[in-house]
Coordinates of C-alpha atoms in Angstrom, one line a residue:
X24 CA 171.3 -87.3 52.7
X25 CA 168.3 -85.8 51.1
X26 CA 166.0 -87.8 53.4
X27 CA 168.0 -87.0 56.5
X28 CA 167.6 -83.3 55.8
X29 CA 163.9 -83.8 55.2
X30 CA 164.2 -82.5 51.7
X31 CA 162.1 -83.7 48.8
X32 CA 163.2 -83.5 45.1
X33 CA 160.6 -82.1 42.7
X34 CA 161.2 -84.0 39.4
X35 CA 159.3 -81.4 37.5
X36 CA 161.8 -78.7 38.4
X37 CA 165.0 -80.9 38.4
X38 CA 167.2 -81.7 35.5
X39 CA 170.2 -84.0 35.0
X40 CA 172.7 -84.3 32.2
X41 CA 175.1 -87.1 31.2
X42 CA 178.5 -85.6 30.0
X43 CA 180.5 -87.5 27.4
X44 CA 182.3 -86.8 24.2
X45 CA 180.5 -87.0 20.9
X46 CA 182.5 -90.0 19.8
X47 CA 181.9 -91.9 23.1
X48 CA 178.2 -91.3 23.0
X49 CA 178.0 -92.4 19.4
X50 CA 180.1 -95.6 19.9
X51 CA 178.5 -96.8 23.2
X52 CA 175.1 -95.1 23.9
X53 CA 173.7 -95.9 27.3
X54 CA 170.1 -95.3 26.4
X55 CA 169.2 -93.7 29.7
X56 CA 166.1 -91.4 29.9
X57 CA 166.2 -90.6 33.6
X58 CA 168.2 -90.9 36.8
X59 CA 167.0 -92.2 40.2
X60 CA 167.9 -89.6 42.9
X61 CA 166.5 -90.3 46.4
X62 CA 163.6 -92.3 45.0
X63 CA 162.7 -89.7 42.4
X64 CA 163.2 -90.1 38.7
X65 CA 164.9 -87.0 37.3
X66 CA 164.8 -86.9 33.5
X67 CA 167.9 -86.4 31.4
X68 CA 168.2 -83.4 29.2
X69 CA 170.7 -82.1 26.7
X70 CA 171.4 -78.8 28.5
X71 CA 171.4 -77.7 32.1
X72 CA 171.9 -74.1 33.4
X73 CA 174.0 -73.6 36.5
X74 CA 174.9 -70.1 37.8
X75 CA 174.0 -68.5 34.4
X76 CA 176.2 -71.0 32.4
X77 CA 174.5 -73.4 30.0
X78 CA 176.2 -76.8 30.0
X79 CA 175.5 -79.2 27.2
X80 CA 176.2 -82.9 27.3
X81 CA 179.2 -82.7 25.0
X82 CA 180.6 -79.5 26.7
X83 CA 180.8 -77.6 23.4
X84 CA 179.1 -74.6 25.0
X85 CA 177.2 -73.9 21.7
X86 CA 174.0 -73.3 23.6
X87 CA 175.8 -71.0 26.1
X88 CA 177.3 -68.9 23.3
X89 CA 173.9 -68.7 21.6
X90 CA 172.3 -67.5 24.8
X91 CA 175.0 -64.8 25.3
X92 CA 174.7 -63.6 21.7
X93 CA 170.9 -63.4 22.1
X94 CA 171.0 -61.4 25.3
X95 CA 173.9 -59.1 24.1
X96 CA 172.2 -58.3 20.8
X97 CA 169.0 -57.3 22.6
X98 CA 170.9 -54.8 24.7
X99 CA 172.9 -53.6 21.7
X100 CA 169.7 -52.8 19.8
X101 CA 168.3 -51.0 22.8
X102 CA 171.5 -48.9 23.1
X103 CA 171.2 -48.0 19.4
X104 CA 167.8 -46.5 20.0
X105 CA 169.1 -44.1 22.7
X106 CA 172.6 -43.6 21.3
X107 CA 171.8 -40.1 19.9
X108 CA 170.9 -38.9 23.5
X109 CA 174.2 -40.1 25.0
X110 CA 177.7 -38.8 24.9
X111 CA 180.5 -41.1 23.8
X112 CA 181.7 -41.7 27.4
X113 CA 178.2 -42.4 28.6
X114 CA 177.5 -44.8 25.7
X115 CA 180.8 -46.6 26.4
X116 CA 179.9 -47.0 30.1
X117 CA 176.5 -48.4 29.3
X118 CA 178.0 -50.8 26.7
X119 CA 180.5 -52.1 29.2
X120 CA 177.9 -52.5 31.9
X121 CA 175.2 -54.3 29.8
X122 CA 177.1 -56.2 27.1
X123 CA 180.8 -56.5 27.9
X124 CA 179.9 -57.8 31.3
X125 CA 178.0 -60.6 29.7
X126 CA 180.8 -61.4 27.3
X127 CA 183.3 -61.6 30.2
X128 CA 181.1 -63.6 32.6
X129 CA 182.6 -67.1 33.0
X130 CA 184.5 -66.7 29.7
X131 CA 187.3 -68.9 31.0
X132 CA 185.1 -71.9 30.3
X133 CA 185.3 -71.0 26.6
X134 CA 189.0 -71.7 26.3
X135 CA 189.6 -74.1 23.4
X136 CA 186.0 -73.8 22.1
X137 CA 185.3 -73.9 18.4
X138 CA 186.3 -71.0 16.1
X139 CA 182.6 -70.6 15.2
X140 CA 181.7 -69.7 18.8
X141 CA 184.6 -67.2 19.0
X142 CA 183.4 -65.6 15.7
X143 CA 179.8 -65.3 17.0
X144 CA 181.0 -63.5 20.2
X145 CA 183.3 -61.3 18.2
X146 CA 180.5 -60.2 16.0
X147 CA 178.5 -59.1 19.0
X148 CA 181.5 -57.1 20.3
X149 CA 182.0 -55.6 16.8
X150 CA 178.4 -54.5 16.6
X151 CA 178.5 -53.0 20.0
X152 CA 181.7 -51.0 19.1
X153 CA 180.0 -49.7 15.9
X154 CA 177.0 -48.5 17.9
X155 CA 179.2 -46.7 20.5
X156 CA 181.4 -44.9 18.0
X157 CA 179.0 -44.4 15.1
X158 CA 181.2 -46.5 12.8
X159 CA 179.8 -47.7 9.5
X160 CA 179.8 -51.4 8.5
X161 CA 182.1 -50.7 5.6
X162 CA 184.9 -49.5 7.9
X163 CA 187.4 -51.9 9.5
X164 CA 186.6 -52.7 13.2
X165 CA 190.1 -53.2 14.5
X166 CA 190.9 -49.5 14.7
X167 CA 187.6 -49.0 16.5
X168 CA 188.4 -51.7 19.2
X169 CA 191.9 -50.2 19.6
X170 CA 190.5 -46.7 20.1
X171 CA 188.0 -48.1 22.7
X172 CA 190.8 -50.2 24.4
X173 CA 188.6 -53.3 24.1
X174 CA 190.4 -56.6 23.7
X175 CA 189.0 -59.0 21.2
X176 CA 187.2 -62.1 22.6
X177 CA 190.0 -64.5 22.2
X178 CA 192.4 -62.3 24.2
X179 CA 189.7 -61.6 26.9
X180 CA 189.5 -65.4 27.5
X181 CA 193.3 -65.6 27.8
X182 CA 193.2 -62.7 30.2
X183 CA 190.7 -64.4 32.5
X184 CA 192.7 -67.6 32.5
X185 CA 196.0 -65.8 33.2
X186 CA 194.5 -63.8 36.1
X187 CA 192.9 -66.9 37.7
X188 CA 196.3 -68.6 37.5
X189 CA 198.1 -65.7 39.1
X190 CA 195.6 -65.6 42.0
X191 CA 195.8 -69.4 42.6
X192 CA 199.6 -69.2 42.7
X193 CA 199.7 -66.1 44.9
X194 CA 196.9 -66.9 47.3
X195 CA 196.7 -70.7 47.1
X196 CA 192.9 -70.4 46.7
X197 CA 190.5 -71.8 45.7
X198 CA 191.6 -75.2 46.9
X199 CA 189.7 -77.2 44.3
X200 CA 191.8 -75.5 41.6
X201 CA 195.1 -75.6 43.5
X202 CA 195.9 -79.1 42.3
X203 CA 195.5 -78.0 38.7
X204 CA 198.4 -75.6 39.0
X205 CA 201.7 -77.2 39.7
X206 CA 205.2 -75.8 39.3
X207 CA 207.4 -77.2 36.7
X208 CA 210.4 -79.0 38.2
X209 CA 212.9 -80.5 35.7
X210 CA 214.7 -83.7 36.6
X211 CA 218.0 -81.9 36.6
X212 CA 219.2 -78.3 36.7
X213 CA 218.2 -76.6 33.5
X214 CA 217.8 -73.0 32.4
X215 CA 214.0 -73.4 32.6
X216 CA 214.2 -74.1 36.3
X217 CA 214.1 -70.3 37.0
X218 CA 211.5 -69.5 34.4
X219 CA 208.5 -69.9 36.7
X220 CA 206.8 -72.3 34.4
X221 CA 203.8 -74.6 35.1
X222 CA 203.7 -78.3 34.6
X223 CA 201.4 -79.5 31.7
X224 CA 200.3 -83.1 31.7
X225 CA 199.6 -84.9 28.4
X226 CA 196.0 -85.7 27.5
X227 CA 194.3 -87.8 24.9
X228 CA 191.1 -86.1 24.0
X229 CA 190.3 -82.6 22.8
X230 CA 187.7 -82.2 25.6
X231 CA 190.4 -82.9 28.2
X232 CA 192.7 -80.4 26.6
X233 CA 190.2 -77.7 27.4
X234 CA 190.3 -78.3 31.2
X235 CA 191.7 -75.7 33.5
X236 CA 194.6 -78.0 34.3
X237 CA 195.6 -77.7 30.6
X238 CA 194.5 -74.1 29.9
X239 CA 196.4 -72.6 32.8
X240 CA 199.8 -73.9 31.9
X241 CA 199.3 -73.2 28.2
X242 CA 198.4 -69.6 28.8
X243 CA 200.9 -69.0 31.7
X244 CA 203.9 -70.5 29.9
X245 CA 203.2 -68.4 26.9
X246 CA 203.6 -65.1 28.8
X247 CA 206.9 -63.2 28.9
X248 CA 209.1 -63.7 31.9
X249 CA 208.5 -60.2 33.3
X250 CA 204.8 -60.9 33.6
X251 CA 205.3 -64.3 35.2
X252 CA 207.6 -62.8 37.8
X253 CA 205.4 -59.9 38.7
X254 CA 205.1 -59.6 42.5
X255 CA 201.9 -57.7 43.0
X256 CA 198.4 -58.1 41.5
X257 CA 198.3 -54.5 40.1
X258 CA 201.7 -54.9 38.4
X259 CA 200.8 -58.3 36.9
X260 CA 197.5 -57.0 35.6
X261 CA 199.1 -53.9 34.0
X262 CA 201.8 -56.0 32.3
X263 CA 199.3 -58.5 31.1
X264 CA 197.0 -55.9 29.6
X265 CA 199.8 -54.3 27.8
X266 CA 201.1 -57.6 26.4
X267 CA 197.7 -58.7 25.2
X268 CA 196.9 -55.3 23.8
X269 CA 200.1 -55.4 21.7
X270 CA 199.3 -58.9 20.5
X271 CA 195.8 -57.9 19.5
X272 CA 196.6 -54.7 17.8
X273 CA 200.1 -55.4 16.4
X274 CA 200.0 -53.2 13.3
X275 CA 202.5 -53.2 10.5
X276 CA 205.2 -50.6 9.9
X277 CA 202.9 -48.4 7.8
X278 CA 200.3 -48.1 10.6
X279 CA 198.8 -44.8 11.1
X280 CA 198.4 -42.9 14.4
X281 CA 194.6 -42.4 14.2
X282 CA 191.5 -44.3 13.2
X283 CA 190.5 -41.7 10.7
X284 CA 193.8 -41.9 8.8
X285 CA 193.6 -45.7 8.7
X286 CA 190.0 -45.6 7.3
X287 CA 191.1 -43.0 4.7
X288 CA 194.0 -45.2 3.6
X289 CA 191.9 -48.3 3.2
X290 CA 189.3 -46.4 1.3
X291 CA 191.9 -45.1 -1.1
X292 CA 193.5 -48.5 -1.6
X293 CA 190.1 -50.2 -2.2
X294 CA 188.8 -47.7 -4.8
X295 CA 192.2 -47.0 -6.5
X296 CA 193.6 -43.6 -6.0
X297 CA 194.3 -41.9 -9.3
X298 CA 195.9 -38.7 -8.3
X299 CA 199.1 -38.1 -6.4
X300 CA 197.8 -34.9 -4.8
X301 CA 195.9 -35.9 -1.6
X302 CA 195.4 -35.0 2.0
X303 CA 198.8 -35.6 3.8
X304 CA 198.8 -38.7 6.0
X305 CA 201.6 -39.3 8.5
X306 CA 202.6 -42.5 10.1
X307 CA 204.2 -43.0 13.6
X308 CA 207.6 -41.9 12.3
X309 CA 206.2 -38.6 11.0
X310 CA 206.9 -39.8 7.4
X311 CA 204.5 -38.5 4.8
X312 CA 202.4 -41.2 3.0
X313 CA 201.1 -40.4 -0.5
X314 CA 198.8 -42.8 -2.3
X315 CA 199.8 -43.4 -6.0
X316 CA 198.4 -45.7 -8.7
X317 CA 199.5 -49.3 -8.5
X318 CA 200.5 -51.4 -5.5
X319 CA 203.0 -48.8 -4.1
X320 CA 201.5 -47.2 -1.0
X321 CA 204.6 -45.7 0.7
X322 CA 207.3 -43.6 -1.1
X323 CA 210.7 -42.6 0.2
X324 CA 210.6 -39.8 2.6
X325 CA 212.9 -37.5 0.6
X326 CA 211.1 -38.2 -2.6
X327 CA 207.8 -37.3 -0.9
X328 CA 209.2 -34.0 0.2
X329 CA 210.5 -33.0 -3.2
X330 CA 207.2 -34.1 -4.8
X331 CA 205.1 -32.0 -2.5
X332 CA 207.4 -29.0 -3.0
X333 CA 207.2 -29.4 -6.8
X334 CA 203.3 -29.6 -6.7
X335 CA 203.2 -26.5 -4.4
X336 CA 205.6 -24.6 -6.7
X337 CA 203.6 -25.4 -9.8
X338 CA 200.4 -24.3 -8.1
X339 CA 202.0 -21.0 -7.1
X340 CA 203.2 -20.4 -10.6
X341 CA 199.8 -21.1 -12.2
X342 CA 198.1 -18.7 -9.7
X343 CA 200.7 -16.0 -10.4
X344 CA 200.1 -16.3 -14.1
X345 CA 196.3 -16.1 -13.6
X346 CA 196.7 -13.0 -11.4
X347 CA 198.8 -11.2 -14.0
X348 CA 196.3 -12.1 -16.7
X349 CA 193.4 -10.7 -14.6
X350 CA 195.3 -7.5 -13.8
X351 CA 195.8 -6.9 -17.5
X352 CA 192.0 -6.3 -17.8
X353 CA 192.4 -2.8 -16.3
X354 CA 194.7 -1.8 -19.2
X355 CA 193.2 -3.4 -22.4
X356 CA 189.6 -4.0 -21.2
X357 CA 189.6 -7.6 -22.5
X358 CA 189.0 -10.8 -20.4
X359 CA 192.0 -13.0 -20.5
X360 CA 192.1 -16.7 -20.8
X361 CA 193.3 -18.5 -17.7
X362 CA 195.0 -21.9 -17.7
X363 CA 192.8 -24.6 -16.1
X364 CA 193.9 -25.5 -12.6
X365 CA 192.6 -29.1 -12.9

């Protein structure tokens, strides 16, 4: 075909790769150094880059993740240099355009990748969020991501797989992925027949379990029924974002309504709060939270109210006594002693 089109392969600019699992390559190595293509010897390499994605011979995507981290960190450092000249909205827009777009590009290929690769990409996103919001390294990053409405890397990958699956089921395109998404049809009438599930075939290897034919049913079947039965694209995307957002930032019952309150609470718990009197912090139920010594972090609401009223009453009494002592100077000409407020 190459010769019929009067094309000539340049072996100096061409690369080829032999895909296999690490175990298969270790057990039965082929010992190939090049491949004959139309009379030209194309050398084998460990990595090839196609459409901005680096594919290694074992499909671990370690080199691809390393390339993404290198490029994203470069733009993050550049943004840090000009951050003082930008507003928060402008910095957030620049961060999404330069860094988050790289994190989201072809990220569906990273489904099932190693935890190390996910951690590397998450560190890049965390560093970007700290630059945008002027957050210190000692502060927890989850409230920052929640404030920016940025999904963590793991949920962004699931979001991409779920959206691709919905488009394939609704538009029947692209055709080369249509065979990977098949409806689940039980052999007899079951309750799962109306659940809009996808069929997932068994596989033997970990590499095969990362294929789109395995990732799409795994992510799709794990979604709630109201998301799977969404009729329009905008409705599906809205439900999916809300669902993943709740999974990513599912705080406990004593969660606080703002990032500043959460940071203050962690700081007091870490360094050991030694005084009951503190700045009032309220949770989502408008219950007052008071930090006390020990492991207790939340006191009963009624006890909190009585405790605060008692502290305020004692403070008023001490101030009244001091005011009376000072007023007595006009009569006896002596400077009275005042009880210490601390």
